[in-house]
PDB file of C-alpha atoms in Angstrom:
ATOM      1  CA  MET A  15     -17.654 176.770  50.971  1.00 95.00           C
ATOM      2  CA  LYS A  16     -17.903 178.274  54.430  1.00 94.00           C
ATOM      3  CA  ILE A  17     -15.048 180.700  55.212  1.00 95.00           C
ATOM      4  CA  LEU A  18     -14.108 181.364  58.833  1.00 94.00           C
ATOM      5  CA  ARG A  19     -11.599 184.095  59.647  1.00 93.00           C
ATOM      6  CA  ARG A  20     -10.719 183.393  63.256  1.00 87.00           C
ATOM      7  CA  LEU A  21      -9.419 180.583  65.433  1.00 84.00           C
ATOM      8  CA  GLU A  22     -11.560 181.230  68.517  1.00 82.00           C
ATOM      9  CA  HIS A  23     -15.031 179.727  68.978  1.00 79.00           C
ATOM     10  CA  LEU A  24     -14.825 177.740  65.761  1.00 84.00           C
ATOM     11  CA  GLN A  25     -16.976 175.072  67.375  1.00 79.00           C
ATOM     12  CA  ASP A  26     -19.894 177.525  67.105  1.00 81.00           C
ATOM     13  CA  SER A  27     -19.649 177.287  63.313  1.00 85.00           C
ATOM     14  CA  ILE A  28     -18.193 173.783  62.928  1.00 86.00           C
ATOM     15  CA  GLU A  29     -21.156 171.498  63.446  1.00 83.00           C
ATOM     16  CA  SER A  30     -19.589 168.068  62.959  1.00 91.00           C
ATOM     17  CA  PRO A  31     -16.225 166.263  63.002  1.00 96.00           C
ATOM     18  CA  ASN A  32     -13.963 167.139  60.071  1.00 97.00           C
ATOM     19  CA  VAL A  33     -11.231 165.888  57.796  1.00 98.00           C
ATOM     20  CA  VAL A  34      -8.621 168.634  58.180  1.00 98.00           C
ATOM     21  CA  THR A  35      -5.572 169.682  56.225  1.00 98.00           C
ATOM     22  CA  LEU A  36      -3.387 172.685  56.944  1.00 96.00           C
ATOM     23  CA  GLY A  37      -0.724 174.728  55.214  1.00 93.00           C
ATOM     24  CA  ASN A  38       0.145 178.059  53.604  1.00 93.00           C
ATOM     25  CA  PHE A  39      -1.151 176.964  50.180  1.00 95.00           C
ATOM     26  CA  ASP A  40       0.499 179.913  48.439  1.00 94.00           C
ATOM     27  CA  GLY A  41      -0.113 179.455  44.724  1.00 95.00           C
ATOM     28  CA  ILE A  42      -2.176 176.262  45.015  1.00 97.00           C
ATOM     29  CA  HIS A  43       0.464 174.475  42.913  1.00 97.00           C
ATOM     30  CA  LEU A  44       0.323 170.795  41.931  1.00 97.00           C
ATOM     31  CA  GLY A  45       1.623 169.711  45.327  1.00 96.00           C
ATOM     32  CA  HIS A  46      -1.109 171.667  47.103  1.00 97.00           C
ATOM     33  CA  GLN A  47      -3.663 170.313  44.667  1.00 98.00           C
ATOM     34  CA  ALA A  48      -2.670 166.740  45.511  1.00 97.00           C
ATOM     35  CA  LEU A  49      -3.213 167.517  49.202  1.00 97.00           C
ATOM     36  CA  LEU A  50      -6.609 169.117  48.572  1.00 98.00           C
ATOM     37  CA  GLU A  51      -7.714 166.239  46.356  1.00 98.00           C
ATOM     38  CA  ARG A  52      -6.653 163.669  48.962  1.00 98.00           C
ATOM     39  CA  THR A  53      -8.467 165.622  51.686  1.00 98.00           C
ATOM     40  CA  ARG A  54     -11.619 165.522  49.612  1.00 98.00           C
ATOM     41  CA  GLU A  55     -11.199 161.789  48.934  1.00 98.00           C
ATOM     42  CA  ILE A  56     -10.899 160.970  52.633  1.00 98.00           C
ATOM     43  CA  SER A  57     -13.829 163.213  53.519  1.00 98.00           C
ATOM     44  CA  ILE A  58     -15.986 161.242  51.072  1.00 98.00           C
ATOM     45  CA  GLU A  59     -14.618 157.940  52.351  1.00 98.00           C
ATOM     46  CA  MET A  60     -15.316 158.860  55.996  1.00 97.00           C
ATOM     47  CA  ASP A  61     -18.546 160.700  55.166  1.00 97.00           C
ATOM     48  CA  LEU A  62     -17.292 163.827  56.946  1.00 98.00           C
ATOM     49  CA  PRO A  63     -16.928 167.447  55.818  1.00 97.00           C
ATOM     50  CA  SER A  64     -13.532 168.624  54.579  1.00 97.00           C
ATOM     51  CA  CYS A  65     -11.775 171.587  56.152  1.00 97.00           C
ATOM     52  CA  VAL A  66      -8.657 173.519  55.130  1.00 97.00           C
ATOM     53  CA  VAL A  67      -6.690 175.646  57.585  1.00 97.00           C
ATOM     54  CA  THR A  68      -4.451 178.329  56.113  1.00 96.00           C
ATOM     55  CA  TYR A  69      -2.874 181.532  57.400  1.00 93.00           C
ATOM     56  CA  TYR A  70      -2.986 185.218  56.591  1.00 91.00           C
ATOM     57  CA  PRO A  71      -0.689 187.015  56.270  1.00 88.00           C
ATOM     58  CA  ASN A  72       2.053 184.592  55.286  1.00 85.00           C
ATOM     59  CA  PRO A  73       3.902 183.521  58.463  1.00 84.00           C
ATOM     60  CA  ALA A  74       7.258 184.313  56.836  1.00 82.00           C
ATOM     61  CA  LEU A  75       6.245 187.993  56.612  1.00 81.00           C
ATOM     62  CA  VAL A  76       5.059 188.196  60.219  1.00 81.00           C
ATOM     63  CA  LEU A  77       8.213 186.496  61.467  1.00 82.00           C
ATOM     64  CA  GLY A  78      10.399 188.802  59.354  1.00 77.00           C
ATOM     65  CA  LYS A  79      12.039 185.943  57.471  1.00 73.00           C
ATOM     66  CA  ASP A  80      11.448 187.328  53.972  1.00 68.00           C
ATOM     67  CA  LYS A  81      10.082 190.856  53.690  1.00 65.00           C
ATOM     68  CA  ASP A  82      10.156 190.672  49.880  1.00 67.00           C
ATOM     69  CA  LEU A  83       8.462 187.284  49.703  1.00 80.00           C
ATOM     70  CA  GLY A  84       5.728 188.129  47.193  1.00 88.00           C
ATOM     71  CA  SER A  85       2.598 185.968  47.212  1.00 92.00           C
ATOM     72  CA  LEU A  86       1.763 183.829  44.183  1.00 96.00           C
ATOM     73  CA  THR A  87      -1.964 184.361  44.640  1.00 94.00           C
ATOM     74  CA  SER A  88      -4.105 187.039  46.202  1.00 92.00           C
ATOM     75  CA  GLN A  89      -6.112 185.920  49.209  1.00 91.00           C
ATOM     76  CA  SER A  90      -9.364 186.048  47.235  1.00 92.00           C
ATOM     77  CA  ASP A  91      -7.891 183.989  44.375  1.00 93.00           C
ATOM     78  CA  LYS A  92      -6.485 181.467  46.863  1.00 95.00           C
ATOM     79  CA  GLU A  93      -9.900 181.079  48.471  1.00 96.00           C
ATOM     80  CA  ALA A  94     -11.600 180.614  45.100  1.00 95.00           C
ATOM     81  CA  LEU A  95      -9.061 177.975  44.055  1.00 96.00           C
ATOM     82  CA  ILE A  96      -9.486 176.042  47.304  1.00 98.00           C
ATOM     83  CA  GLU A  97     -13.258 176.138  46.879  1.00 98.00           C
ATOM     84  CA  SER A  98     -12.903 174.716  43.355  1.00 97.00           C
ATOM     85  CA  PHE A  99     -11.645 171.446  44.904  1.00 97.00           C
ATOM     86  CA  GLY A 100     -14.958 170.887  46.663  1.00 97.00           C
ATOM     87  CA  ILE A 101     -13.708 171.800  50.135  1.00 97.00           C
ATOM     88  CA  ASP A 102     -16.538 172.378  52.617  1.00 97.00           C
ATOM     89  CA  SER A 103     -14.959 174.929  54.942  1.00 96.00           C
ATOM     90  CA  LEU A 104     -11.866 177.127  55.017  1.00 96.00           C
ATOM     91  CA  VAL A 105     -10.336 178.589  58.154  1.00 96.00           C
ATOM     92  CA  VAL A 106      -8.177 181.633  57.393  1.00 95.00           C
ATOM     93  CA  ALA A 107      -6.218 181.889  60.616  1.00 93.00           C
ATOM     94  CA  PRO A 108      -4.946 185.422  61.348  1.00 92.00           C
ATOM     95  CA  PHE A 109      -1.230 184.798  61.768  1.00 91.00           C
ATOM     96  CA  THR A 110       0.059 186.847  64.686  1.00 90.00           C
ATOM     97  CA  MET A 111       3.078 186.658  66.967  1.00 91.00           C
ATOM     98  CA  GLU A 112       0.734 185.216  69.597  1.00 92.00           C
ATOM     99  CA  LEU A 113      -0.153 182.341  67.275  1.00 92.00           C
ATOM    100  CA  ALA A 114       3.514 181.904  66.362  1.00 91.00           C
ATOM    101  CA  GLN A 115       4.308 181.429  70.053  1.00 94.00           C
ATOM    102  CA  MET A 116       1.572 178.849  70.657  1.00 95.00           C
ATOM    103  CA  GLU A 117       3.058 175.515  71.649  1.00 97.00           C
ATOM    104  CA  ALA A 118       2.517 172.891  68.963  1.00 96.00           C
ATOM    105  CA  GLU A 119       0.829 170.561  71.471  1.00 97.00           C
ATOM    106  CA  ASP A 120      -1.653 173.313  72.337  1.00 97.00           C
ATOM    107  CA  PHE A 121      -2.349 173.910  68.636  1.00 96.00           C
ATOM    108  CA  ILE A 122      -3.155 170.225  68.194  1.00 97.00           C
ATOM    109  CA  ARG A 123      -5.411 170.073  71.238  1.00 96.00           C
ATOM    110  CA  LYS A 124      -7.123 173.458  71.119  1.00 95.00           C
ATOM    111  CA  ILE A 125      -7.405 174.128  67.391  1.00 94.00           C
ATOM    112  CA  LEU A 126      -7.369 170.807  65.574  1.00 96.00           C
ATOM    113  CA  VAL A 127      -9.127 168.625  68.136  1.00 96.00           C
ATOM    114  CA  GLU A 128     -11.362 170.884  70.230  1.00 94.00           C
ATOM    115  CA  GLU A 129     -12.281 173.633  67.757  1.00 94.00           C
ATOM    116  CA  LEU A 130     -12.242 171.709  64.457  1.00 95.00           C
ATOM    117  CA  LYS A 131     -13.161 168.273  65.834  1.00 95.00           C
ATOM    118  CA  ALA A 132     -10.593 166.665  63.521  1.00 97.00           C
ATOM    119  CA  LYS A 133     -11.158 162.956  62.921  1.00 98.00           C
ATOM    120  CA  ALA A 134      -8.567 162.842  60.148  1.00 98.00           C
ATOM    121  CA  ILE A 135      -5.583 165.141  59.615  1.00 98.00           C
ATOM    122  CA  LEU A 136      -3.552 165.411  56.418  1.00 98.00           C
ATOM    123  CA  ILE A 137      -0.302 167.286  56.288  1.00 96.00           C
ATOM    124  CA  GLY A 138       2.233 168.016  53.571  1.00 94.00           C
ATOM    125  CA  TYR A 139       5.683 166.510  53.936  1.00 92.00           C
ATOM    126  CA  ASN A 140       7.286 169.807  55.046  1.00 91.00           C
ATOM    127  CA  HIS A 141       4.562 171.728  56.856  1.00 92.00           C
ATOM    128  CA  CYS A 142       5.293 172.796  60.434  1.00 93.00           C
ATOM    129  CA  PHE A 143       3.289 174.748  62.984  1.00 93.00           C
ATOM    130  CA  GLY A 144       3.571 176.046  66.521  1.00 92.00           C
ATOM    131  CA  LYS A 145       6.393 177.626  68.475  1.00 93.00           C
ATOM    132  CA  GLY A 146       9.794 176.745  67.079  1.00 91.00           C
ATOM    133  CA  ARG A 147       8.069 174.927  64.187  1.00 92.00           C
ATOM    134  CA  ARG A 148       7.855 171.868  66.436  1.00 94.00           C
ATOM    135  CA  GLY A 149       4.474 170.864  65.067  1.00 95.00           C
ATOM    136  CA  ASN A 150       5.046 168.296  62.332  1.00 96.00           C
ATOM    137  CA  PHE A 151       3.952 164.855  61.206  1.00 96.00           C
ATOM    138  CA  GLU A 152       5.935 163.109  63.927  1.00 97.00           C
ATOM    139  CA  LEU A 153       4.339 165.159  66.697  1.00 97.00           C
ATOM    140  CA  LEU A 154       0.864 164.657  65.232  1.00 97.00           C
ATOM    141  CA  GLU A 155       1.594 160.934  65.155  1.00 97.00           C
ATOM    142  CA  GLN A 156       2.456 160.946  68.866  1.00 97.00           C
ATOM    143  CA  TYR A 157      -0.962 162.383  69.718  1.00 97.00           C
ATOM    144  CA  SER A 158      -3.076 160.472  67.187  1.00 97.00           C
ATOM    145  CA  SER A 159      -4.001 157.643  69.567  1.00 96.00           C
ATOM    146  CA  LYS A 160      -4.730 160.030  72.450  1.00 97.00           C
ATOM    147  CA  TYR A 161      -7.088 162.192  70.397  1.00 97.00           C
ATOM    148  CA  HIS A 162      -8.344 159.420  68.106  1.00 97.00           C
ATOM    149  CA  TYR A 163      -7.699 160.967  64.711  1.00 97.00           C
ATOM    150  CA  ARG A 164      -6.521 159.341  61.506  1.00 98.00           C
ATOM    151  CA  LEU A 165      -3.268 160.795  60.177  1.00 98.00           C
ATOM    152  CA  GLU A 166      -1.716 160.914  56.730  1.00 97.00           C
ATOM    153  CA  LYS A 167       1.344 162.645  55.281  1.00 97.00           C
ATOM    154  CA  LEU A 168       1.629 163.431  51.571  1.00 96.00           C
ATOM    155  CA  ASP A 169       4.987 163.075  49.883  1.00 95.00           C
ATOM    156  CA  PRO A 170       6.400 165.881  47.718  1.00 95.00           C
ATOM    157  CA  VAL A 171       5.268 166.192  44.119  1.00 95.00           C
ATOM    158  CA  TYR A 172       8.005 166.310  41.508  1.00 95.00           C
ATOM    159  CA  LEU A 173       8.128 167.883  38.067  1.00 92.00           C
ATOM    160  CA  GLY A 174      10.887 165.882  36.438  1.00 91.00           C
ATOM    161  CA  ASN A 175      13.613 165.944  39.072  1.00 93.00           C
ATOM    162  CA  ILE A 176      12.417 169.220  40.616  1.00 93.00           C
ATOM    163  CA  LYS A 177      10.560 169.097  43.924  1.00 95.00           C
ATOM    164  CA  LEU A 178       7.648 171.498  43.643  1.00 95.00           C
ATOM    165  CA  SER A 179       7.431 174.354  46.114  1.00 95.00           C
ATOM    166  CA  SER A 180       6.091 177.893  46.216  1.00 94.00           C
ATOM    167  CA  SER A 181       9.635 179.244  46.583  1.00 93.00           C
ATOM    168  CA  TYR A 182      10.735 177.426  43.416  1.00 96.00           C
ATOM    169  CA  ILE A 183       7.834 178.924  41.460  1.00 97.00           C
ATOM    170  CA  ARG A 184       8.737 182.392  42.748  1.00 96.00           C
ATOM    171  CA  SER A 185      12.267 181.898  41.453  1.00 96.00           C
ATOM    172  CA  LEU A 186      10.880 180.951  38.026  1.00 97.00           C
ATOM    173  CA  LEU A 187       8.738 184.084  37.908  1.00 97.00           C
ATOM    174  CA  ARG A 188      11.623 186.311  38.958  1.00 95.00           C
ATOM    175  CA  ASP A 189      13.442 184.910  35.909  1.00 96.00           C
ATOM    176  CA  GLY A 190      10.408 185.516  33.688  1.00 97.00           C
ATOM    177  CA  ASN A 191       9.948 181.789  33.141  1.00 97.00           C
ATOM    178  CA  VAL A 192       6.149 181.797  33.095  1.00 98.00           C
ATOM    179  CA  LYS A 193       5.902 178.658  30.950  1.00 97.00           C
ATOM    180  CA  GLU A 194       7.595 176.446  33.533  1.00 97.00           C
ATOM    181  CA  ALA A 195       5.655 178.202  36.292  1.00 98.00           C
ATOM    182  CA  GLU A 196       2.498 177.148  34.444  1.00 98.00           C
ATOM    183  CA  GLU A 197       3.656 173.520  34.517  1.00 97.00           C
ATOM    184  CA  CYS A 198       4.148 173.742  38.286  1.00 97.00           C
ATOM    185  CA  LEU A 199       0.815 175.448  38.902  1.00 98.00           C
ATOM    186  CA  GLY A 200      -1.252 173.382  36.479  1.00 97.00           C
ATOM    187  CA  ARG A 201      -2.573 176.652  35.060  1.00 97.00           C
ATOM    188  CA  GLU A 202      -1.186 179.905  33.693  1.00 98.00           C
ATOM    189  CA  PHE A 203       0.204 182.276  36.293  1.00 98.00           C
ATOM    190  CA  SER A 204      -2.155 185.221  36.641  1.00 97.00           C
ATOM    191  CA  VAL A 205      -2.502 188.545  38.424  1.00 95.00           C
ATOM    192  CA  THR A 206      -5.776 190.265  39.274  1.00 94.00           C
ATOM    193  CA  GLY A 207      -6.130 194.011  39.622  1.00 93.00           C
ATOM    194  CA  LYS A 208      -8.323 197.035  39.067  1.00 94.00           C
ATOM    195  CA  VAL A 209      -7.901 199.007  35.830  1.00 94.00           C
ATOM    196  CA  ILE A 210      -6.726 202.525  36.615  1.00 92.00           C
ATOM    197  CA  HIS A 211      -5.861 205.606  34.582  1.00 85.00           C
ATOM    198  CA  GLY A 212      -2.298 205.687  33.295  1.00 76.00           C
ATOM    199  CA  LYS A 213      -0.331 208.180  31.204  1.00 69.00           C
ATOM    200  CA  GLU A 214      -2.295 207.108  28.082  1.00 67.00           C
ATOM    201  CA  ARG A 215       0.927 207.047  26.058  1.00 71.00           C
ATOM    202  CA  GLY A 216      -0.012 203.670  24.593  1.00 66.00           C
ATOM    203  CA  ARG A 217      -3.269 205.035  23.248  1.00 70.00           C
ATOM    204  CA  LYS A 218      -1.468 207.911  21.554  1.00 70.00           C
ATOM    205  CA  ILE A 219       0.874 205.543  19.687  1.00 78.00           C
ATOM    206  CA  GLY A 220      -1.785 203.043  18.668  1.00 71.00           C
ATOM    207  CA  PHE A 221      -1.282 200.529  21.494  1.00 85.00           C
ATOM    208  CA  PRO A 222      -3.829 201.361  24.214  1.00 86.00           C
ATOM    209  CA  THR A 223      -3.320 199.416  27.432  1.00 90.00           C
ATOM    210  CA  ALA A 224      -5.278 198.509  30.532  1.00 91.00           C
ATOM    211  CA  ASN A 225      -3.120 199.611  33.458  1.00 93.00           C
ATOM    212  CA  LEU A 226      -3.614 197.395  36.486  1.00 94.00           C
ATOM    213  CA  GLU A 227      -3.416 198.446  40.100  1.00 92.00           C
ATOM    214  CA  VAL A 228      -1.896 195.372  41.748  1.00 89.00           C
ATOM    215  CA  SER A 229      -1.412 194.643  45.444  1.00 87.00           C
ATOM    216  CA  ASN A 230       2.195 195.057  46.518  1.00 86.00           C
ATOM    217  CA  GLU A 231       1.826 191.733  48.367  1.00 88.00           C
ATOM    218  CA  LEU A 232       1.881 189.912  45.018  1.00 92.00           C
ATOM    219  CA  ILE A 233       4.915 188.798  43.068  1.00 94.00           C
ATOM    220  CA  LEU A 234       5.135 189.858  39.426  1.00 95.00           C
ATOM    221  CA  PRO A 235       7.101 188.098  36.696  1.00 97.00           C
ATOM    222  CA  ALA A 236      10.392 189.628  35.591  1.00 96.00           C
ATOM    223  CA  ILE A 237      10.322 192.942  33.733  1.00 95.00           C
ATOM    224  CA  GLY A 238       9.616 192.376  30.053  1.00 95.00           C
ATOM    225  CA  VAL A 239       6.977 191.774  27.393  1.00 96.00           C
ATOM    226  CA  TYR A 240       4.709 188.713  27.487  1.00 98.00           C
ATOM    227  CA  ALA A 241       2.063 187.054  25.365  1.00 98.00           C
ATOM    228  CA  GLY A 242      -1.018 186.227  27.378  1.00 98.00           C
ATOM    229  CA  LYS A 243      -4.700 186.798  27.958  1.00 98.00           C
ATOM    230  CA  THR A 244      -6.892 189.223  29.819  1.00 97.00           C
ATOM    231  CA  GLU A 245      -9.984 187.880  31.558  1.00 97.00           C
ATOM    232  CA  ILE A 246     -12.831 190.377  31.604  1.00 96.00           C
ATOM    233  CA  GLU A 247     -16.120 189.329  33.189  1.00 94.00           C
ATOM    234  CA  GLY A 248     -15.443 185.665  32.501  1.00 93.00           C
ATOM    235  CA  LYS A 249     -14.278 186.091  28.893  1.00 95.00           C
ATOM    236  CA  TYR A 250     -10.665 185.702  27.756  1.00 96.00           C
ATOM    237  CA  TYR A 251      -9.060 188.075  25.252  1.00 96.00           C
ATOM    238  CA  PRO A 252      -5.642 187.554  23.612  1.00 97.00           C
ATOM    239  CA  SER A 253      -3.241 190.195  24.838  1.00 97.00           C
ATOM    240  CA  MET A 254       0.284 191.514  24.922  1.00 96.00           C
ATOM    241  CA  ILE A 255       1.435 192.321  28.451  1.00 96.00           C
ATOM    242  CA  ASN A 256       4.188 194.647  29.597  1.00 95.00           C
ATOM    243  CA  ILE A 257       5.803 194.724  33.022  1.00 94.00           C
ATOM    244  CA  GLY A 258       8.302 197.520  33.383  1.00 86.00           C
ATOM    245  CA  ASN A 259       8.963 201.175  33.915  1.00 75.00           C
ATOM    246  CA  ASN A 260       8.684 202.425  30.322  1.00 65.00           C
ATOM    247  CA  PRO A 261      12.333 203.544  30.056  1.00 57.00           C
ATOM    248  CA  THR A 262      11.779 205.144  26.647  1.00 54.00           C
ATOM    249  CA  PHE A 263       9.602 207.707  28.448  1.00 51.00           C
ATOM    250  CA  GLY A 264      11.891 208.007  31.483  1.00 53.00           C
ATOM    251  CA  ASN A 265       9.605 206.331  34.010  1.00 58.00           C
ATOM    252  CA  ASN A 266      10.823 204.693  37.219  1.00 57.00           C
ATOM    253  CA  ALA A 267       7.804 203.027  38.841  1.00 67.00           C
ATOM    254  CA  ILE A 268       7.029 199.442  37.832  1.00 82.00           C
ATOM    255  CA  SER A 269       3.727 199.074  35.997  1.00 88.00           C
ATOM    256  CA  LEU A 270       1.621 196.204  34.656  1.00 94.00           C
ATOM    257  CA  GLU A 271      -0.160 196.964  31.397  1.00 94.00           C
ATOM    258  CA  SER A 272      -2.142 194.760  29.036  1.00 95.00           C
ATOM    259  CA  HIS A 273      -2.726 195.641  25.388  1.00 94.00           C
ATOM    260  CA  ILE A 274      -5.865 193.663  24.552  1.00 96.00           C
ATOM    261  CA  PHE A 275      -6.083 192.760  20.881  1.00 95.00           C
ATOM    262  CA  ASP A 276      -9.154 193.906  18.941  1.00 91.00           C
ATOM    263  CA  PHE A 277     -10.794 195.400  22.028  1.00 90.00           C
ATOM    264  CA  SER A 278     -11.983 198.950  22.607  1.00 85.00           C
ATOM    265  CA  ASP A 279     -14.404 198.929  25.580  1.00 89.00           C
ATOM    266  CA  ASN A 280     -13.868 201.196  28.570  1.00 89.00           C
ATOM    267  CA  LEU A 281     -12.406 199.160  31.445  1.00 91.00           C
ATOM    268  CA  TYR A 282     -11.624 201.903  33.973  1.00 92.00           C
ATOM    269  CA  GLY A 283     -12.606 200.833  37.475  1.00 94.00           C
ATOM    270  CA  LYS A 284     -13.197 197.212  36.503  1.00 95.00           C
ATOM    271  CA  THR A 285     -11.296 194.307  38.028  1.00 95.00           C
ATOM    272  CA  VAL A 286      -9.633 192.100  35.432  1.00 96.00           C
ATOM    273  CA  ARG A 287      -7.203 189.193  35.482  1.00 96.00           C
ATOM    274  CA  VAL A 288      -4.074 188.982  33.348  1.00 97.00           C
ATOM    275  CA  LEU A 289      -2.720 185.527  32.480  1.00 98.00           C
ATOM    276  CA  PHE A 290       0.882 185.026  31.327  1.00 98.00           C
ATOM    277  CA  THR A 291       1.504 182.535  28.515  1.00 98.00           C
ATOM    278  CA  ASP A 292       5.103 183.157  27.436  1.00 98.00           C
ATOM    279  CA  ARG A 293       7.821 185.779  27.684  1.00 97.00           C
ATOM    280  CA  ILE A 294       8.708 187.493  24.408  1.00 96.00           C
ATOM    281  CA  ARG A 295      11.592 189.760  25.369  1.00 94.00           C
ATOM    282  CA  SER A 296      13.175 191.870  28.070  1.00 91.00           C
ATOM    283  CA  GLU A 297      12.556 195.589  28.439  1.00 85.00           C
ATOM    284  CA  VAL A 298      14.526 197.884  26.119  1.00 83.00           C
ATOM    285  CA  LYS A 299      15.067 201.626  26.069  1.00 82.00           C
ATOM    286  CA  PHE A 300      14.450 202.779  22.496  1.00 82.00           C
ATOM    287  CA  PRO A 301      15.950 205.911  20.917  1.00 78.00           C
ATOM    288  CA  GLY A 302      12.491 207.270  20.206  1.00 83.00           C
ATOM    289  CA  VAL A 303       8.789 206.596  19.808  1.00 84.00           C
ATOM    290  CA  GLU A 304       9.112 205.459  16.183  1.00 85.00           C
ATOM    291  CA  ALA A 305      11.514 202.657  17.130  1.00 86.00           C
ATOM    292  CA  LEU A 306       9.256 201.676  20.043  1.00 88.00           C
ATOM    293  CA  VAL A 307       6.176 201.438  17.812  1.00 87.00           C
ATOM    294  CA  SER A 308       8.094 199.330  15.287  1.00 88.00           C
ATOM    295  CA  GLN A 309       9.089 196.906  18.051  1.00 89.00           C
ATOM    296  CA  LEU A 310       5.564 196.791  19.488  1.00 90.00           C
ATOM    297  CA  LYS A 311       4.222 195.767  16.085  1.00 92.00           C
ATOM    298  CA  GLN A 312       6.711 192.904  16.027  1.00 94.00           C
ATOM    299  CA  ASP A 313       5.771 191.967  19.593  1.00 93.00           C
ATOM    300  CA  GLU A 314       2.103 191.852  18.650  1.00 94.00           C
ATOM    301  CA  GLU A 315       2.843 189.599  15.686  1.00 95.00           C
ATOM    302  CA  VAL A 316       4.840 187.221  17.884  1.00 96.00           C
ATOM    303  CA  SER A 317       2.162 187.265  20.593  1.00 96.00           C
ATOM    304  CA  ARG A 318      -0.641 186.499  18.169  1.00 96.00           C
ATOM    305  CA  LYS A 319       1.372 183.600  16.750  1.00 95.00           C
ATOM    306  CA  ILE A 320       2.088 182.134  20.211  1.00 95.00           C
ATOM    307  CA  LEU A 321      -1.546 182.424  21.265  1.00 95.00           C
ATOM    308  CA  SER A 322      -2.886 181.004  17.988  1.00 92.00           C
ATOM    309  CA  GLU A 323      -0.878 177.814  18.522  1.00 86.00           C
ATOM    310  CA  LEU A 324      -2.379 177.006  21.910  1.00 76.00           C
TER     311      LEU A 324
END
């Protein structure tokens, strides 16, 4: 997949007409997946390359609408997920105040038609673009005959009676509900980070952990203990994951640590991915180390049982 990180002079890299879809695609949940799959279907049908347009950083952050938004996927993970759907090119548009002030009609003409040579445009039911969020399906429809592109809108995807959205999945994660988040995403929620040196308290009490340095742009599930897996160089290892501030030891900063079962290799400096399967319990301040170790042994037993039943 070709990745382009600008909006100017795209025609220098875009060699032919395209089937284009656009959106934030935060999380690549089942609704996003339906849009990507349909884009790929139409590109095959029309014998044209497929192109996805997304934005970085999230427009809500640039516009100051939600400073604590928290992304569901890192930019690199988002790009890898989009590529997995067989998309030919990805435009990561730098979202600036200048872009936010571009008139929607200009976005259609300059970006979609002139730069990307769109011959088909797919849009999610609620995606808007351009100044005042005036760019939507109805406006695209008005210009479809003038610019000769095919247009399609995808309806929302529901999980039961819940309409899927990135904001809904964030609310699940803030509640620690990683199992339902997995249903919405079609995969386990995961976080990627580099293993860094911690206080090594876990090692001293028989529960060594990989401490992850995670981008503060990412959302983390609620504080607590989780059963899950740790992906290391393409292999998955059953794990017990803790998100919290280690209150027994008087810490304040939030940390993400993974105790990888039956594993002893040195991971410092390596980038690993932690996948969340189920939440075991909330964080507790124990009266001492002995009580903490006793609870961790129970947590490991529960985690192993959960993971063995998958």
